[in-house]
Amino acid sequence: MADKNGVVLLVGAGDAIGAAVARRFAEGGYKVCIARRDAAKSQRLVDALTAEGRDIHAFSVDARQESEVQALFARVEETVGPIEVCLFNAGSNVNKPLLETTEKLFFKAWELACYAGFLVGRETARYMLKRGRGTILFTGATASVRGGKGFAAFSSAKFGLRAVAQAMARELGPKIFTSFIC
């Protein structure tokens, strides 16, 4: 069944949403590739799904680094197979009062959620456009549509990611399917 559904790549696959989505895709028969800064942190999930007979692979990537994102996609495509679905789920849910939000904190939140989402989305599109099909998903948050007290950095990053996803959907929609999940 895994070969029927192909490969899913989950970037920013942590222990909560990322792990739940990985489990669901694995149950659906996909070959699951999970990527986060430290792949070793996913070992429990890999062991659990492997014990269930699922096809799962863990990769380390800093999604804020263009060369690492490009290398990740090349490696997955070469060693696991063509990526049919890519989900970007990275982000830093920062809650700091505005006057305590440093330039560095603001930039890191934007870089992880928005910029990294752009890099992953663009690289996904490069592979999927060649095949003329695929699904690109981005997870959002309430902060994607509404800023809240203490969430200037996080909200702006998620607002930005939403704009990237919408622009990609309008540009790539006629060629491949692109979605944004809030």
PDB file of C-alpha atoms in Angstrom:
ATOM      1  CA  MET A   1       0.000   0.000   0.000  1.00  0.00           C
ATOM      2  CA  ALA A   2       2.886   2.398   0.689  1.00  0.00           C
ATOM      3  CA  ASP A   3       3.981   2.313  -2.927  1.00  0.00           C
ATOM      4  CA  LYS A   4       0.454   3.180  -4.025  1.00  0.00           C
ATOM      5  CA  ASN A   5       0.430   6.448  -2.102  1.00  0.00           C
ATOM      6  CA  GLY A   6       4.028   7.519  -2.458  1.00  0.00           C
ATOM      7  CA  VAL A   7       6.192   9.634  -0.208  1.00  0.00           C
ATOM      8  CA  VAL A   8       5.229  12.355   2.237  1.00  0.00           C
ATOM      9  CA  LEU A   9       7.855  14.754   3.591  1.00  0.00           C
ATOM     10  CA  LEU A  10       7.045  16.514   6.852  1.00  0.00           C
ATOM     11  CA  VAL A  11       9.392  19.418   7.594  1.00  0.00           C
ATOM     12  CA  GLY A  12       9.269  20.680  11.150  1.00  0.00           C
ATOM     13  CA  ALA A  13       7.919  17.352  12.360  1.00  0.00           C
ATOM     14  CA  GLY A  14       8.104  17.711  16.113  1.00  0.00           C
ATOM     15  CA  ASP A  15       6.498  15.643  18.838  1.00  0.00           C
ATOM     16  CA  ALA A  16       2.973  17.090  18.658  1.00  0.00           C
ATOM     17  CA  ILE A  17       1.359  18.011  15.317  1.00  0.00           C
ATOM     18  CA  GLY A  18       4.255  16.638  13.279  1.00  0.00           C
ATOM     19  CA  ALA A  19       4.182  13.262  15.007  1.00  0.00           C
ATOM     20  CA  ALA A  20       0.392  12.993  14.724  1.00  0.00           C
ATOM     21  CA  VAL A  21       0.465  13.828  11.024  1.00  0.00           C
ATOM     22  CA  ALA A  22       3.342  11.399  10.440  1.00  0.00           C
ATOM     23  CA  ARG A  23       1.370   8.633  12.151  1.00  0.00           C
ATOM     24  CA  ARG A  24      -1.748   9.357  10.079  1.00  0.00           C
ATOM     25  CA  PHE A  25       0.115   9.353   6.763  1.00  0.00           C
ATOM     26  CA  ALA A  26       1.894   6.144   7.762  1.00  0.00           C
ATOM     27  CA  GLU A  27      -1.465   4.528   8.565  1.00  0.00           C
ATOM     28  CA  GLY A  28      -2.619   5.648   5.117  1.00  0.00           C
ATOM     29  CA  GLY A  29       0.206   3.712   3.503  1.00  0.00           C
ATOM     30  CA  TYR A  30       2.629   6.498   2.718  1.00  0.00           C
ATOM     31  CA  LYS A  31       6.387   6.267   3.041  1.00  0.00           C
ATOM     32  CA  VAL A  32       6.895   8.926   5.699  1.00  0.00           C
ATOM     33  CA  CYS A  33       9.954  11.175   5.861  1.00  0.00           C
ATOM     34  CA  ILE A  34      10.166  13.408   8.900  1.00  0.00           C
ATOM     35  CA  ALA A  35      12.668  16.241   9.074  1.00  0.00           C
ATOM     36  CA  ARG A  36      13.667  18.442  11.945  1.00  0.00           C
ATOM     37  CA  ARG A  37      16.858  20.046  13.163  1.00  0.00           C
ATOM     38  CA  ASP A  38      17.837  16.942  15.139  1.00  0.00           C
ATOM     39  CA  ALA A  39      16.542  13.701  13.614  1.00  0.00           C
ATOM     40  CA  ALA A  40      17.580  11.769  16.739  1.00  0.00           C
ATOM     41  CA  LYS A  41      14.722  13.466  18.614  1.00  0.00           C
ATOM     42  CA  SER A  42      12.308  11.502  16.382  1.00  0.00           C
ATOM     43  CA  GLN A  43      13.740   8.094  17.214  1.00  0.00           C
ATOM     44  CA  ARG A  44      10.830   7.040  19.464  1.00  0.00           C
ATOM     45  CA  LEU A  45       8.338   7.787  16.699  1.00  0.00           C
ATOM     46  CA  VAL A  46      10.505   6.025  14.119  1.00  0.00           C
ATOM     47  CA  ASP A  47      10.813   2.968  16.373  1.00  0.00           C
ATOM     48  CA  ALA A  48       7.068   2.877  17.112  1.00  0.00           C
ATOM     49  CA  LEU A  49       6.007   3.160  13.475  1.00  0.00           C
ATOM     50  CA  THR A  50       8.682   0.727  12.309  1.00  0.00           C
ATOM     51  CA  ALA A  51       7.401  -1.797  14.879  1.00  0.00           C
ATOM     52  CA  GLU A  52       3.964  -1.418  13.258  1.00  0.00           C
ATOM     53  CA  GLY A  53       5.471  -2.247   9.880  1.00  0.00           C
ATOM     54  CA  ARG A  54       5.386   1.334   8.591  1.00  0.00           C
ATOM     55  CA  ASP A  55       7.974   2.825   6.242  1.00  0.00           C
ATOM     56  CA  ILE A  56       9.419   5.870   8.038  1.00  0.00           C
ATOM     57  CA  HIS A  57      12.680   7.791   7.727  1.00  0.00           C
ATOM     58  CA  ALA A  58      14.076  10.647   9.836  1.00  0.00           C
ATOM     59  CA  PHE A  59      16.328  13.392   8.505  1.00  0.00           C
ATOM     60  CA  SER A  60      18.125  16.315  10.110  1.00  0.00           C
ATOM     61  CA  VAL A  61      17.679  19.703   8.450  1.00  0.00           C
ATOM     62  CA  ASP A  62      17.846  23.342   9.393  1.00  0.00           C
ATOM     63  CA  ALA A  63      14.983  24.561   7.218  1.00  0.00           C
ATOM     64  CA  ARG A  64      16.346  28.116   7.448  1.00  0.00           C
ATOM     65  CA  GLN A  65      19.364  27.108   5.366  1.00  0.00           C
ATOM     66  CA  GLU A  66      18.737  26.958   1.627  1.00  0.00           C
ATOM     67  CA  SER A  67      21.534  24.460   0.935  1.00  0.00           C
ATOM     68  CA  GLU A  68      20.266  22.090   3.644  1.00  0.00           C
ATOM     69  CA  VAL A  69      16.708  22.241   2.281  1.00  0.00           C
ATOM     70  CA  GLN A  70      17.968  21.496  -1.226  1.00  0.00           C
ATOM     71  CA  ALA A  71      20.097  18.602   0.046  1.00  0.00           C
ATOM     72  CA  LEU A  72      17.138  17.191   2.009  1.00  0.00           C
ATOM     73  CA  PHE A  73      14.891  17.097  -1.055  1.00  0.00           C
ATOM     74  CA  ALA A  74      17.603  15.541  -3.225  1.00  0.00           C
ATOM     75  CA  ARG A  75      18.304  12.884  -0.597  1.00  0.00           C
ATOM     76  CA  VAL A  76      14.628  11.983  -0.059  1.00  0.00           C
ATOM     77  CA  GLU A  77      13.978  11.796  -3.797  1.00  0.00           C
ATOM     78  CA  GLU A  78      17.075   9.623  -4.359  1.00  0.00           C
ATOM     79  CA  THR A  79      16.775   7.287  -1.369  1.00  0.00           C
ATOM     80  CA  VAL A  80      13.047   7.044  -0.635  1.00  0.00           C
ATOM     81  CA  GLY A  81      11.181   8.129  -3.768  1.00  0.00           C
ATOM     82  CA  PRO A  82       9.274  10.984  -5.404  1.00  0.00           C
ATOM     83  CA  ILE A  83       7.668  13.315  -2.890  1.00  0.00           C
ATOM     84  CA  GLU A  84       3.892  13.364  -3.420  1.00  0.00           C
ATOM     85  CA  VAL A  85       2.997  15.476  -0.368  1.00  0.00           C
ATOM     86  CA  CYS A  86       5.067  18.007   1.549  1.00  0.00           C
ATOM     87  CA  LEU A  87       3.893  19.533   4.824  1.00  0.00           C
ATOM     88  CA  PHE A  88       5.719  22.493   6.351  1.00  0.00           C
ATOM     89  CA  ASN A  89       5.066  22.652  10.089  1.00  0.00           C
ATOM     90  CA  ALA A  90       8.028  24.552  11.555  1.00  0.00           C
ATOM     91  CA  GLY A  91       7.488  27.534  13.785  1.00  0.00           C
ATOM     92  CA  SER A  92       8.300  29.085  17.123  1.00  0.00           C
ATOM     93  CA  ASN A  93       5.279  29.960  19.232  1.00  0.00           C
ATOM     94  CA  VAL A  94       6.886  32.941  20.943  1.00  0.00           C
ATOM     95  CA  ASN A  95       4.838  34.808  23.554  1.00  0.00           C
ATOM     96  CA  LYS A  96       6.667  37.930  24.751  1.00  0.00           C
ATOM     97  CA  PRO A  97       5.431  41.419  25.546  1.00  0.00           C
ATOM     98  CA  LEU A  98       6.241  43.806  22.718  1.00  0.00           C
ATOM     99  CA  LEU A  99       8.765  45.819  24.717  1.00  0.00           C
ATOM    100  CA  GLU A 100      10.600  42.612  25.663  1.00  0.00           C
ATOM    101  CA  THR A 101      10.675  41.314  22.083  1.00  0.00           C
ATOM    102  CA  THR A 102      14.233  41.772  20.891  1.00  0.00           C
ATOM    103  CA  GLU A 103      15.303  42.200  17.305  1.00  0.00           C
ATOM    104  CA  LYS A 104      16.929  38.765  17.469  1.00  0.00           C
ATOM    105  CA  LEU A 105      13.783  37.063  18.805  1.00  0.00           C
ATOM    106  CA  PHE A 106      11.567  38.733  16.206  1.00  0.00           C
ATOM    107  CA  PHE A 107      13.915  37.760  13.379  1.00  0.00           C
ATOM    108  CA  LYS A 108      14.273  34.148  14.573  1.00  0.00           C
ATOM    109  CA  ALA A 109      10.471  33.723  14.715  1.00  0.00           C
ATOM    110  CA  TRP A 110      10.106  35.110  11.177  1.00  0.00           C
ATOM    111  CA  GLU A 111      13.063  33.129   9.859  1.00  0.00           C
ATOM    112  CA  LEU A 112      11.752  29.814  11.199  1.00  0.00           C
ATOM    113  CA  ALA A 113       8.091  30.145  10.246  1.00  0.00           C
ATOM    114  CA  CYS A 114       8.021  32.401   7.192  1.00  0.00           C
ATOM    115  CA  TYR A 115      11.416  32.279   5.499  1.00  0.00           C
ATOM    116  CA  ALA A 116      11.915  28.552   6.052  1.00  0.00           C
ATOM    117  CA  GLY A 117       8.374  27.974   4.750  1.00  0.00           C
ATOM    118  CA  PHE A 118       9.279  29.867   1.597  1.00  0.00           C
ATOM    119  CA  LEU A 119      12.454  27.783   1.122  1.00  0.00           C
ATOM    120  CA  VAL A 120      10.638  24.478   1.652  1.00  0.00           C
ATOM    121  CA  GLY A 121       7.667  25.496  -0.498  1.00  0.00           C
ATOM    122  CA  ARG A 122       9.869  26.650  -3.343  1.00  0.00           C
ATOM    123  CA  GLU A 123      11.978  23.487  -3.280  1.00  0.00           C
ATOM    124  CA  THR A 124       8.848  21.338  -3.166  1.00  0.00           C
ATOM    125  CA  ALA A 125       7.459  23.175  -6.179  1.00  0.00           C
ATOM    126  CA  ARG A 126      10.648  22.567  -8.154  1.00  0.00           C
ATOM    127  CA  TYR A 127      10.215  18.815  -7.827  1.00  0.00           C
ATOM    128  CA  MET A 128       6.434  18.690  -8.152  1.00  0.00           C
ATOM    129  CA  LEU A 129       6.256  20.944 -11.197  1.00  0.00           C
ATOM    130  CA  LYS A 130       8.503  18.502 -13.092  1.00  0.00           C
ATOM    131  CA  ARG A 131       5.920  15.777 -12.430  1.00  0.00           C
ATOM    132  CA  GLY A 132       2.880  18.019 -12.861  1.00  0.00           C
ATOM    133  CA  ARG A 133       1.324  16.931  -9.568  1.00  0.00           C
ATOM    134  CA  GLY A 134       1.670  17.049  -5.830  1.00  0.00           C
ATOM    135  CA  THR A 135       0.319  18.589  -2.675  1.00  0.00           C
ATOM    136  CA  ILE A 136       2.004  21.284  -0.612  1.00  0.00           C
ATOM    137  CA  LEU A 137       0.609  21.964   2.866  1.00  0.00           C
ATOM    138  CA  PHE A 138       1.506  24.602   5.449  1.00  0.00           C
ATOM    139  CA  THR A 139       0.244  24.528   9.023  1.00  0.00           C
ATOM    140  CA  GLY A 140      -0.931  27.773  10.467  1.00  0.00           C
ATOM    141  CA  ALA A 141      -2.329  28.985  13.760  1.00  0.00           C
ATOM    142  CA  THR A 142      -4.821  31.510  15.003  1.00  0.00           C
ATOM    143  CA  ALA A 143      -1.868  33.867  14.723  1.00  0.00           C
ATOM    144  CA  SER A 144      -2.024  33.390  10.942  1.00  0.00           C
ATOM    145  CA  VAL A 145      -5.163  35.506  10.832  1.00  0.00           C
ATOM    146  CA  ARG A 146      -5.182  37.471  14.080  1.00  0.00           C
ATOM    147  CA  GLY A 147      -2.436  39.002  16.159  1.00  0.00           C
ATOM    148  CA  GLY A 148      -2.679  38.667  19.906  1.00  0.00           C
ATOM    149  CA  LYS A 149      -1.209  40.268  22.997  1.00  0.00           C
ATOM    150  CA  GLY A 150       2.394  39.123  23.336  1.00  0.00           C
ATOM    151  CA  PHE A 151       2.523  37.510  19.908  1.00  0.00           C
ATOM    152  CA  ALA A 152       3.978  40.264  17.680  1.00  0.00           C
ATOM    153  CA  ALA A 153       6.865  38.057  16.517  1.00  0.00           C
ATOM    154  CA  PHE A 154       4.899  34.819  16.124  1.00  0.00           C
ATOM    155  CA  SER A 155       1.863  36.450  14.491  1.00  0.00           C
ATOM    156  CA  SER A 156       3.920  38.357  11.957  1.00  0.00           C
ATOM    157  CA  ALA A 157       5.778  35.155  11.034  1.00  0.00           C
ATOM    158  CA  LYS A 158       2.559  33.163  10.614  1.00  0.00           C
ATOM    159  CA  PHE A 159       0.859  36.039   8.756  1.00  0.00           C
ATOM    160  CA  GLY A 160       3.861  36.052   6.418  1.00  0.00           C
ATOM    161  CA  LEU A 161       3.747  32.283   5.939  1.00  0.00           C
ATOM    162  CA  ARG A 162       0.067  32.548   5.088  1.00  0.00           C
ATOM    163  CA  ALA A 163       0.874  35.160   2.423  1.00  0.00           C
ATOM    164  CA  VAL A 164       3.618  32.936   0.969  1.00  0.00           C
ATOM    165  CA  ALA A 165       1.194  29.993   0.847  1.00  0.00           C
ATOM    166  CA  GLN A 166      -1.551  32.079  -0.781  1.00  0.00           C
ATOM    167  CA  ALA A 167       0.839  33.451  -3.402  1.00  0.00           C
ATOM    168  CA  MET A 168       2.100  29.928  -4.132  1.00  0.00           C
ATOM    169  CA  ALA A 169      -1.455  28.605  -4.406  1.00  0.00           C
ATOM    170  CA  ARG A 170      -2.403  31.274  -6.929  1.00  0.00           C
ATOM    171  CA  GLU A 171       0.743  30.780  -8.984  1.00  0.00           C
ATOM    172  CA  LEU A 172       1.036  27.013  -8.807  1.00  0.00           C
ATOM    173  CA  GLY A 173      -2.612  26.015  -8.384  1.00  0.00           C
ATOM    174  CA  PRO A 174      -3.222  25.511 -12.095  1.00  0.00           C
ATOM    175  CA  LYS A 175      -0.098  23.318 -12.289  1.00  0.00           C
ATOM    176  CA  ILE A 176      -0.143  21.425  -8.973  1.00  0.00           C
ATOM    177  CA  PHE A 177      -2.424  21.444  -5.956  1.00  0.00           C
ATOM    178  CA  THR A 178      -1.304  23.762  -3.130  1.00  0.00           C
ATOM    179  CA  SER A 179      -3.068  24.176   0.208  1.00  0.00           C
ATOM    180  CA  PHE A 180      -2.780  26.169   3.383  1.00  0.00           C
ATOM    181  CA  ILE A 181      -4.101  24.661   6.596  1.00  0.00           C
ATOM    182  CA  CYS A 182      -4.955  26.941   9.516  1.00  0.00           C
TER     183      CYS A 182
END
